[in-house]
């Protein structure tokens, strides 16, 4: 038994190392599949997405890794694609032309400041509060609702294969409680998004990026039982920016999913994702 990871970053975006430097770590961690999913370019400065002129070399680097034999380790070519209405998404010509194995689709940007600058919900707590104040007149419920509305729009019109960190906007509650995650309006938004993902055959990743640091999972583990009862397809991803963290938290999260009733995760097999049995030690590969 062994693990996979379909969401990870290299130095082409905001990751720490070159793609080839993740291979020894993947082998050391006993992985079966490693998917590279750098942040796809967007047409404005971000500081963490891949510059547009780097995309061809990134794709070539991953393809070269795919052509090599790494003791049975399968390398997959992907991008984490932002959905920004009329600007970016999985149906953008550059994404379609990349001939990816699969797409991770995420929301990092929610509307714009009065200055025209795109508001990232994935930066500092100060920027989060500034966006709520300036774009949503201080109404955090409106801001959070817009975030989920954009995810549902992405799922409906430009569905990826995997939705990334689908409730990441709650990351700011670690610093200061901006809203109650147990309120009906919030839980309903989370569930509506997951149900749309299921309808569109999109896998909901369990994102472990911050799990070792502060116990955060996206989505929160309190949703796992409901997810199982509603047949939400799931997989475990680390969103690793560092080779050592490719499978960070996987065993613990697998146990949480099993406690909720899950017996299968969605895993790559011969060109598509299918359900495979798992336990805290990894996936039972077909």
JSON list of N, CA and C in Angstrom, two decimals, residues 156-210:
[
{"chain": "A", "resi": 156, "resn": "UNK", "atom": "N", "xyz": [-20.13, 24.60, -12.09]},
{"chain": "A", "resi": 156, "resn": "UNK", "atom": "CA", "xyz": [-21.23, 24.49, -13.05]},
{"chain": "A", "resi": 156, "resn": "UNK", "atom": "C", "xyz": [-20.76, 24.70, -14.49]},
{"chain": "A", "resi": 157, "resn": "UNK", "atom": "N", "xyz": [-19.88, 25.69, -14.71]},
{"chain": "A", "resi": 157, "resn": "UNK", "atom": "CA", "xyz": [-19.56, 26.10, -16.07]},
{"chain": "A", "resi": 157, "resn": "UNK", "atom": "C", "xyz": [-18.16, 25.69, -16.55]},
{"chain": "A", "resi": 158, "resn": "UNK", "atom": "N", "xyz": [-17.20, 25.57, -15.63]},
{"chain": "A", "resi": 158, "resn": "UNK", "atom": "CA", "xyz": [-15.85, 25.16, -16.02]},
{"chain": "A", "resi": 158, "resn": "UNK", "atom": "C", "xyz": [-15.31, 24.13, -15.02]},
{"chain": "A", "resi": 159, "resn": "UNK", "atom": "N", "xyz": [-15.99, 23.01, -14.89]},
{"chain": "A", "resi": 159, "resn": "UNK", "atom": "CA", "xyz": [-15.63, 22.05, -13.83]},
{"chain": "A", "resi": 159, "resn": "UNK", "atom": "C", "xyz": [-14.23, 21.47, -14.03]},
{"chain": "A", "resi": 160, "resn": "UNK", "atom": "N", "xyz": [-13.42, 21.50, -12.98]},
{"chain": "A", "resi": 160, "resn": "UNK", "atom": "CA", "xyz": [-12.12, 20.82, -13.01]},
{"chain": "A", "resi": 160, "resn": "UNK", "atom": "C", "xyz": [-12.32, 19.34, -12.68]},
{"chain": "A", "resi": 161, "resn": "UNK", "atom": "N", "xyz": [-11.25, 18.60, -12.55]},
{"chain": "A", "resi": 161, "resn": "UNK", "atom": "CA", "xyz": [-11.34, 17.22, -12.07]},
{"chain": "A", "resi": 161, "resn": "UNK", "atom": "C", "xyz": [-11.38, 17.15, -10.55]},
{"chain": "A", "resi": 162, "resn": "UNK", "atom": "N", "xyz": [-10.66, 18.09, -9.92]},
{"chain": "A", "resi": 162, "resn": "UNK", "atom": "CA", "xyz": [-10.58, 18.15, -8.46]},
{"chain": "A", "resi": 162, "resn": "UNK", "atom": "C", "xyz": [-10.81, 19.59, -8.03]},
{"chain": "A", "resi": 163, "resn": "UNK", "atom": "N", "xyz": [-11.62, 19.81, -7.00]},
{"chain": "A", "resi": 163, "resn": "UNK", "atom": "CA", "xyz": [-11.76, 21.15, -6.45]},
{"chain": "A", "resi": 163, "resn": "UNK", "atom": "C", "xyz": [-10.79, 21.30, -5.28]},
{"chain": "A", "resi": 164, "resn": "UNK", "atom": "N", "xyz": [-9.99, 22.37, -5.32]},
{"chain": "A", "resi": 164, "resn": "UNK", "atom": "CA", "xyz": [-8.96, 22.57, -4.32]},
{"chain": "A", "resi": 164, "resn": "UNK", "atom": "C", "xyz": [-9.47, 23.31, -3.10]},
{"chain": "A", "resi": 165, "resn": "UNK", "atom": "N", "xyz": [-9.02, 22.88, -1.92]},
{"chain": "A", "resi": 165, "resn": "UNK", "atom": "CA", "xyz": [-9.28, 23.54, -0.62]},
{"chain": "A", "resi": 165, "resn": "UNK", "atom": "C", "xyz": [-10.60, 24.33, -0.60]},
{"chain": "A", "resi": 166, "resn": "UNK", "atom": "N", "xyz": [-11.72, 23.60, -0.69]},
{"chain": "A", "resi": 166, "resn": "UNK", "atom": "CA", "xyz": [-13.00, 24.22, -1.02]},
{"chain": "A", "resi": 166, "resn": "UNK", "atom": "C", "xyz": [-13.59, 25.12, 0.07]},
{"chain": "A", "resi": 167, "resn": "UNK", "atom": "N", "xyz": [-13.06, 25.10, 1.27]},
{"chain": "A", "resi": 167, "resn": "UNK", "atom": "CA", "xyz": [-13.53, 26.06, 2.28]},
{"chain": "A", "resi": 167, "resn": "UNK", "atom": "C", "xyz": [-12.36, 26.85, 2.87]},
{"chain": "A", "resi": 168, "resn": "UNK", "atom": "N", "xyz": [-11.37, 27.15, 2.03]},
{"chain": "A", "resi": 168, "resn": "UNK", "atom": "CA", "xyz": [-10.15, 27.78, 2.53]},
{"chain": "A", "resi": 168, "resn": "UNK", "atom": "C", "xyz": [-10.39, 29.16, 3.13]},
{"chain": "A", "resi": 169, "resn": "UNK", "atom": "N", "xyz": [-11.48, 29.80, 2.79]},
{"chain": "A", "resi": 169, "resn": "UNK", "atom": "CA", "xyz": [-11.74, 31.14, 3.32]},
{"chain": "A", "resi": 169, "resn": "UNK", "atom": "C", "xyz": [-11.83, 31.13, 4.85]},
{"chain": "A", "resi": 170, "resn": "UNK", "atom": "N", "xyz": [-12.09, 29.97, 5.42]},
{"chain": "A", "resi": 170, "resn": "UNK", "atom": "CA", "xyz": [-12.16, 29.88, 6.88]},
{"chain": "A", "resi": 170, "resn": "UNK", "atom": "C", "xyz": [-10.79, 29.88, 7.54]},
{"chain": "A", "resi": 171, "resn": "UNK", "atom": "N", "xyz": [-9.72, 29.90, 6.76]},
{"chain": "A", "resi": 171, "resn": "UNK", "atom": "CA", "xyz": [-8.37, 29.93, 7.33]},
{"chain": "A", "resi": 171, "resn": "UNK", "atom": "C", "xyz": [-8.17, 31.14, 8.24]},
{"chain": "A", "resi": 172, "resn": "UNK", "atom": "N", "xyz": [-8.88, 32.23, 7.95]},
{"chain": "A", "resi": 172, "resn": "UNK", "atom": "CA", "xyz": [-8.70, 33.45, 8.74]},
{"chain": "A", "resi": 172, "resn": "UNK", "atom": "C", "xyz": [-9.35, 33.36, 10.11]},
{"chain": "A", "resi": 173, "resn": "UNK", "atom": "N", "xyz": [-10.23, 32.39, 10.31]},
{"chain": "A", "resi": 173, "resn": "UNK", "atom": "CA", "xyz": [-10.83, 32.20, 11.64]},
{"chain": "A", "resi": 173, "resn": "UNK", "atom": "C", "xyz": [-9.82, 31.70, 12.66]},
{"chain": "A", "resi": 174, "resn": "UNK", "atom": "N", "xyz": [-8.68, 31.20, 12.21]},
{"chain": "A", "resi": 174, "resn": "UNK", "atom": "CA", "xyz": [-7.63, 30.77, 13.14]},
{"chain": "A", "resi": 174, "resn": "UNK", "atom": "C", "xyz": [-7.05, 31.99, 13.85]},
{"chain": "A", "resi": 175, "resn": "UNK", "atom": "N", "xyz": [-6.94, 33.10, 13.14]},
{"chain": "A", "resi": 175, "resn": "UNK", "atom": "CA", "xyz": [-6.39, 34.34, 13.70]},
{"chain": "A", "resi": 175, "resn": "UNK", "atom": "C", "xyz": [-7.44, 35.06, 14.54]},
{"chain": "A", "resi": 176, "resn": "UNK", "atom": "N", "xyz": [-8.65, 35.10, 14.01]},
{"chain": "A", "resi": 176, "resn": "UNK", "atom": "CA", "xyz": [-9.74, 35.84, 14.66]},
{"chain": "A", "resi": 176, "resn": "UNK", "atom": "C", "xyz": [-11.04, 35.30, 14.09]},
{"chain": "A", "resi": 177, "resn": "UNK", "atom": "N", "xyz": [-12.02, 35.04, 14.95]},
{"chain": "A", "resi": 177, "resn": "UNK", "atom": "CA", "xyz": [-13.27, 34.47, 14.44]},
{"chain": "A", "resi": 177, "resn": "UNK", "atom": "C", "xyz": [-14.08, 35.55, 13.73]},
{"chain": "A", "resi": 178, "resn": "UNK", "atom": "N", "xyz": [-14.10, 35.46, 12.42]},
{"chain": "A", "resi": 178, "resn": "UNK", "atom": "CA", "xyz": [-14.84, 36.41, 11.61]},
{"chain": "A", "resi": 178, "resn": "UNK", "atom": "C", "xyz": [-16.29, 35.98, 11.42]},
{"chain": "A", "resi": 179, "resn": "UNK", "atom": "N", "xyz": [-16.55, 34.67, 11.48]},
{"chain": "A", "resi": 179, "resn": "UNK", "atom": "CA", "xyz": [-17.91, 34.14, 11.34]},
{"chain": "A", "resi": 179, "resn": "UNK", "atom": "C", "xyz": [-17.95, 32.78, 12.01]},
{"chain": "A", "resi": 180, "resn": "UNK", "atom": "N", "xyz": [-19.15, 32.33, 12.33]},
{"chain": "A", "resi": 180, "resn": "UNK", "atom": "CA", "xyz": [-19.36, 31.06, 13.02]},
{"chain": "A", "resi": 180, "resn": "UNK", "atom": "C", "xyz": [-19.54, 29.96, 11.98]},
{"chain": "A", "resi": 181, "resn": "UNK", "atom": "N", "xyz": [-18.60, 29.02, 11.95]},
{"chain": "A", "resi": 181, "resn": "UNK", "atom": "CA", "xyz": [-18.65, 27.95, 10.96]},
{"chain": "A", "resi": 181, "resn": "UNK", "atom": "C", "xyz": [-19.76, 26.94, 11.22]},
{"chain": "A", "resi": 182, "resn": "UNK", "atom": "N", "xyz": [-20.43, 27.05, 12.36]},
{"chain": "A", "resi": 182, "resn": "UNK", "atom": "CA", "xyz": [-21.56, 26.17, 12.66]},
{"chain": "A", "resi": 182, "resn": "UNK", "atom": "C", "xyz": [-22.90, 26.80, 12.31]},
{"chain": "A", "resi": 183, "resn": "UNK", "atom": "N", "xyz": [-22.89, 28.07, 11.89]},
{"chain": "A", "resi": 183, "resn": "UNK", "atom": "CA", "xyz": [-24.14, 28.72, 11.50]},
{"chain": "A", "resi": 183, "resn": "UNK", "atom": "C", "xyz": [-24.74, 28.01, 10.28]},
{"chain": "A", "resi": 184, "resn": "UNK", "atom": "N", "xyz": [-26.06, 27.93, 10.26]},
{"chain": "A", "resi": 184, "resn": "UNK", "atom": "CA", "xyz": [-26.72, 27.21, 9.17]},
{"chain": "A", "resi": 184, "resn": "UNK", "atom": "C", "xyz": [-26.36, 27.77, 7.80]},
{"chain": "A", "resi": 185, "resn": "UNK", "atom": "N", "xyz": [-26.27, 29.10, 7.69]},
{"chain": "A", "resi": 185, "resn": "UNK", "atom": "CA", "xyz": [-26.00, 29.69, 6.38]},
{"chain": "A", "resi": 185, "resn": "UNK", "atom": "C", "xyz": [-24.65, 29.24, 5.84]},
{"chain": "A", "resi": 186, "resn": "UNK", "atom": "N", "xyz": [-23.67, 29.10, 6.75]},
{"chain": "A", "resi": 186, "resn": "UNK", "atom": "CA", "xyz": [-22.33, 28.69, 6.31]},
{"chain": "A", "resi": 186, "resn": "UNK", "atom": "C", "xyz": [-22.30, 27.20, 5.96]},
{"chain": "A", "resi": 187, "resn": "UNK", "atom": "N", "xyz": [-22.85, 26.37, 6.82]},
{"chain": "A", "resi": 187, "resn": "UNK", "atom": "CA", "xyz": [-22.88, 24.93, 6.56]},
{"chain": "A", "resi": 187, "resn": "UNK", "atom": "C", "xyz": [-23.63, 24.66, 5.25]},
{"chain": "A", "resi": 188, "resn": "UNK", "atom": "N", "xyz": [-24.71, 25.39, 5.02]},
{"chain": "A", "resi": 188, "resn": "UNK", "atom": "CA", "xyz": [-25.47, 25.20, 3.77]},
{"chain": "A", "resi": 188, "resn": "UNK", "atom": "C", "xyz": [-24.62, 25.52, 2.54]},
{"chain": "A", "resi": 189, "resn": "UNK", "atom": "N", "xyz": [-23.79, 26.57, 2.62]},
{"chain": "A", "resi": 189, "resn": "UNK", "atom": "CA", "xyz": [-22.92, 26.92, 1.50]},
{"chain": "A", "resi": 189, "resn": "UNK", "atom": "C", "xyz": [-21.90, 25.82, 1.23]},
{"chain": "A", "resi": 190, "resn": "UNK", "atom": "N", "xyz": [-21.30, 25.29, 2.29]},
{"chain": "A", "resi": 190, "resn": "UNK", "atom": "CA", "xyz": [-20.33, 24.20, 2.13]},
{"chain": "A", "resi": 190, "resn": "UNK", "atom": "C", "xyz": [-21.00, 23.00, 1.47]},
{"chain": "A", "resi": 191, "resn": "UNK", "atom": "N", "xyz": [-22.17, 22.64, 1.96]},
{"chain": "A", "resi": 191, "resn": "UNK", "atom": "CA", "xyz": [-22.85, 21.45, 1.43]},
{"chain": "A", "resi": 191, "resn": "UNK", "atom": "C", "xyz": [-23.35, 21.67, 0.01]},
{"chain": "A", "resi": 192, "resn": "UNK", "atom": "N", "xyz": [-23.84, 22.86, -0.28]},
{"chain": "A", "resi": 192, "resn": "UNK", "atom": "CA", "xyz": [-24.30, 23.15, -1.64]},
{"chain": "A", "resi": 192, "resn": "UNK", "atom": "C", "xyz": [-23.14, 23.02, -2.63]},
{"chain": "A", "resi": 193, "resn": "UNK", "atom": "N", "xyz": [-21.97, 23.48, -2.22]},
{"chain": "A", "resi": 193, "resn": "UNK", "atom": "CA", "xyz": [-20.79, 23.39, -3.08]},
{"chain": "A", "resi": 193, "resn": "UNK", "atom": "C", "xyz": [-20.39, 21.94, -3.30]},
{"chain": "A", "resi": 194, "resn": "UNK", "atom": "N", "xyz": [-20.41, 21.15, -2.25]},
{"chain": "A", "resi": 194, "resn": "UNK", "atom": "CA", "xyz": [-20.04, 19.74, -2.38]},
{"chain": "A", "resi": 194, "resn": "UNK", "atom": "C", "xyz": [-21.04, 18.98, -3.25]},
{"chain": "A", "resi": 195, "resn": "UNK", "atom": "N", "xyz": [-22.31, 19.28, -3.10]},
{"chain": "A", "resi": 195, "resn": "UNK", "atom": "CA", "xyz": [-23.32, 18.60, -3.91]},
{"chain": "A", "resi": 195, "resn": "UNK", "atom": "C", "xyz": [-23.18, 18.96, -5.38]},
{"chain": "A", "resi": 196, "resn": "UNK", "atom": "N", "xyz": [-22.81, 20.21, -5.67]},
{"chain": "A", "resi": 196, "resn": "UNK", "atom": "CA", "xyz": [-22.56, 20.60, -7.06]},
{"chain": "A", "resi": 196, "resn": "UNK", "atom": "C", "xyz": [-21.33, 19.86, -7.59]},
{"chain": "A", "resi": 197, "resn": "UNK", "atom": "N", "xyz": [-20.31, 19.72, -6.75]},
{"chain": "A", "resi": 197, "resn": "UNK", "atom": "CA", "xyz": [-19.13, 18.96, -7.17]},
{"chain": "A", "resi": 197, "resn": "UNK", "atom": "C", "xyz": [-19.53, 17.53, -7.55]},
{"chain": "A", "resi": 198, "resn": "UNK", "atom": "N", "xyz": [-20.32, 16.89, -6.69]},
{"chain": "A", "resi": 198, "resn": "UNK", "atom": "CA", "xyz": [-20.75, 15.52, -6.99]},
{"chain": "A", "resi": 198, "resn": "UNK", "atom": "C", "xyz": [-21.55, 15.47, -8.29]},
{"chain": "A", "resi": 199, "resn": "UNK", "atom": "N", "xyz": [-22.44, 16.43, -8.48]},
{"chain": "A", "resi": 199, "resn": "UNK", "atom": "CA", "xyz": [-23.27, 16.46, -9.69]},
{"chain": "A", "resi": 199, "resn": "UNK", "atom": "C", "xyz": [-22.40, 16.56, -10.95]},
{"chain": "A", "resi": 200, "resn": "UNK", "atom": "N", "xyz": [-21.29, 17.29, -10.84]},
{"chain": "A", "resi": 200, "resn": "UNK", "atom": "CA", "xyz": [-20.41, 17.51, -11.99]},
{"chain": "A", "resi": 200, "resn": "UNK", "atom": "C", "xyz": [-19.24, 16.52, -12.04]},
{"chain": "A", "resi": 201, "resn": "UNK", "atom": "N", "xyz": [-19.29, 15.49, -11.19]},
{"chain": "A", "resi": 201, "resn": "UNK", "atom": "CA", "xyz": [-18.23, 14.47, -11.15]},
{"chain": "A", "resi": 201, "resn": "UNK", "atom": "C", "xyz": [-16.87, 15.07, -10.83]},
{"chain": "A", "resi": 202, "resn": "UNK", "atom": "N", "xyz": [-16.87, 16.04, -9.93]},
{"chain": "A", "resi": 202, "resn": "UNK", "atom": "CA", "xyz": [-15.63, 16.68, -9.47]},
{"chain": "A", "resi": 202, "resn": "UNK", "atom": "C", "xyz": [-15.28, 16.13, -8.09]},
{"chain": "A", "resi": 203, "resn": "UNK", "atom": "N", "xyz": [-14.03, 15.77, -7.91]},
{"chain": "A", "resi": 203, "resn": "UNK", "atom": "CA", "xyz": [-13.56, 15.21, -6.64]},
{"chain": "A", "resi": 203, "resn": "UNK", "atom": "C", "xyz": [-13.29, 16.33, -5.65]},
{"chain": "A", "resi": 204, "resn": "UNK", "atom": "N", "xyz": [-13.73, 16.17, -4.42]},
{"chain": "A", "resi": 204, "resn": "UNK", "atom": "CA", "xyz": [-13.44, 17.11, -3.34]},
{"chain": "A", "resi": 204, "resn": "UNK", "atom": "C", "xyz": [-12.16, 16.66, -2.65]},
{"chain": "A", "resi": 205, "resn": "UNK", "atom": "N", "xyz": [-11.10, 17.47, -2.75]},
{"chain": "A", "resi": 205, "resn": "UNK", "atom": "CA", "xyz": [-9.87, 17.09, -2.06]},
{"chain": "A", "resi": 205, "resn": "UNK", "atom": "C", "xyz": [-9.99, 17.39, -0.57]},
{"chain": "A", "resi": 206, "resn": "UNK", "atom": "N", "xyz": [-9.38, 16.53, 0.23]},
{"chain": "A", "resi": 206, "resn": "UNK", "atom": "CA", "xyz": [-9.13, 16.83, 1.64]},
{"chain": "A", "resi": 206, "resn": "UNK", "atom": "C", "xyz": [-7.71, 17.38, 1.70]},
{"chain": "A", "resi": 207, "resn": "UNK", "atom": "N", "xyz": [-7.60, 18.68, 1.90]},
{"chain": "A", "resi": 207, "resn": "UNK", "atom": "CA", "xyz": [-6.33, 19.38, 1.78]},
{"chain": "A", "resi": 207, "resn": "UNK", "atom": "C", "xyz": [-5.65, 19.45, 3.15]},
{"chain": "A", "resi": 208, "resn": "UNK", "atom": "N", "xyz": [-4.45, 18.85, 3.24]},
{"chain": "A", "resi": 208, "resn": "UNK", "atom": "CA", "xyz": [-3.76, 18.72, 4.52]},
{"chain": "A", "resi": 208, "resn": "UNK", "atom": "C", "xyz": [-2.64, 19.74, 4.72]},
{"chain": "A", "resi": 209, "resn": "UNK", "atom": "N", "xyz": [-2.59, 20.77, 3.89]},
{"chain": "A", "resi": 209, "resn": "UNK", "atom": "CA", "xyz": [-1.45, 21.69, 3.90]},
{"chain": "A", "resi": 209, "resn": "UNK", "atom": "C", "xyz": [-1.09, 22.21, 5.30]},
{"chain": "A", "resi": 210, "resn": "UNK", "atom": "N", "xyz": [-2.11, 22.62, 6.07]},
{"chain": "A", "resi": 210, "resn": "UNK", "atom": "CA", "xyz": [-1.85, 23.22, 7.38]},
{"chain": "A", "resi": 210, "resn": "UNK", "atom": "C", "xyz": [-2.10, 22.25, 8.54]}
]
